[in-house]
């Protein structure tokens, strides 16, 4: 189907949570000085222009990055500081109109010893991705199906891998499909750190996702979530399931989540970090 385009939604509350927590997970893995492989399976275009027509049509960034910017406080959690510095690099004249997506975040964190592969199936999104980033030996771009890419790239030769899965959930069967695909590849790569983003929508399909993961053989799944009231939006929150979360990342994620919640929602809403499935 592939009608979803992230350019309408870039910079919203879910992007903030997603990219900061993703950075915390990668940083936790990078505490070990050994090479790792990263797969951004649903990459999108990697960089978004918030002045462009799509973003201007929805203005979803109003209750996301625009609510946070400018960040003047120096006493901010490590994960927020990392994300802020990436936005500053991309916007040397100030502001946040060049808004980095997940691929930009991962490319920003790529060490000389690591590898990154980014995939998107949508021709337009993939073209934009290819125009925005130059691939090289350690950073490759692929117009290919994410589910098929899991089997093509995993397990990686480095034996350490971060797999980021950020589907558009256009089809309601995707909640089940994502859990099944990960269960499938987990059988071949149990050591992988899998990060799956999910939306909280009125239909409540996040429950189906949790049920499918609980029924699978996958253990050690952390659930990081923020719910609140975001005017004029269907999506009233979002979360990330993290399989095999690096131990070092957990305090950093808690600090990031508390900061994001306080600055986006104040006293309202609810955030939590809890185990969906224990070890
Ligand atoms: C939510 S967006 C990605 C946003 C991006 N990860 C970010 O955080 O900046 C989902 C992307 O997945 C792509 N997509 C949807 N189904 C796909 C599939 N089966 N394989 C690869 N890409 C797919 C869409 O074209 C879309 O660009």
GROMACS .gro file of C-alpha atoms in nm, residues 7 22 25 38 80 85 96 103 105 111 117 119 143 182 207 211 229-230 243 247 252 257 259 261:
model
   24
    7UNK     CA    1   0.694   1.433   0.628
   22UNK     CA    2   1.683   0.544   2.041
   25UNK     CA    3   1.988   0.272   2.361
   38UNK     CA    4   2.270  -0.091   1.312
   80UNK     CA    5   1.832   1.519   2.532
   85UNK     CA    6   2.331   1.895   1.947
   96UNK     CA    7   1.483   2.334   1.409
  103UNK     CA    8   1.868   0.763   1.010
  105UNK     CA    9   2.033   1.016   1.454
  111UNK     CA   10   3.167   0.525   1.524
  117UNK     CA   11   2.214   0.008   0.691
  119UNK     CA   12   1.602   0.075   0.422
  143UNK     CA   13   1.529   0.040  -0.131
  182UNK     CA   14   1.089  -1.034   1.517
  207UNK     CA   15  -0.269  -0.410   2.316
  211UNK     CA   16  -0.022  -0.972   2.340
  229UNK     CA   17  -0.340   1.494   2.564
  230UNK     CA   18  -0.223   1.635   2.231
  243UNK     CA   19   1.422  -0.632   2.346
  247UNK     CA   20   2.177  -0.228   3.116
  252UNK     CA   21   1.958   0.741   3.086
  257UNK     CA   22   1.160   1.025   2.958
  259UNK     CA   23   1.248   1.545   3.094
  261UNK     CA   24   0.724   1.440   2.976
   0.00000   0.00000   0.00000
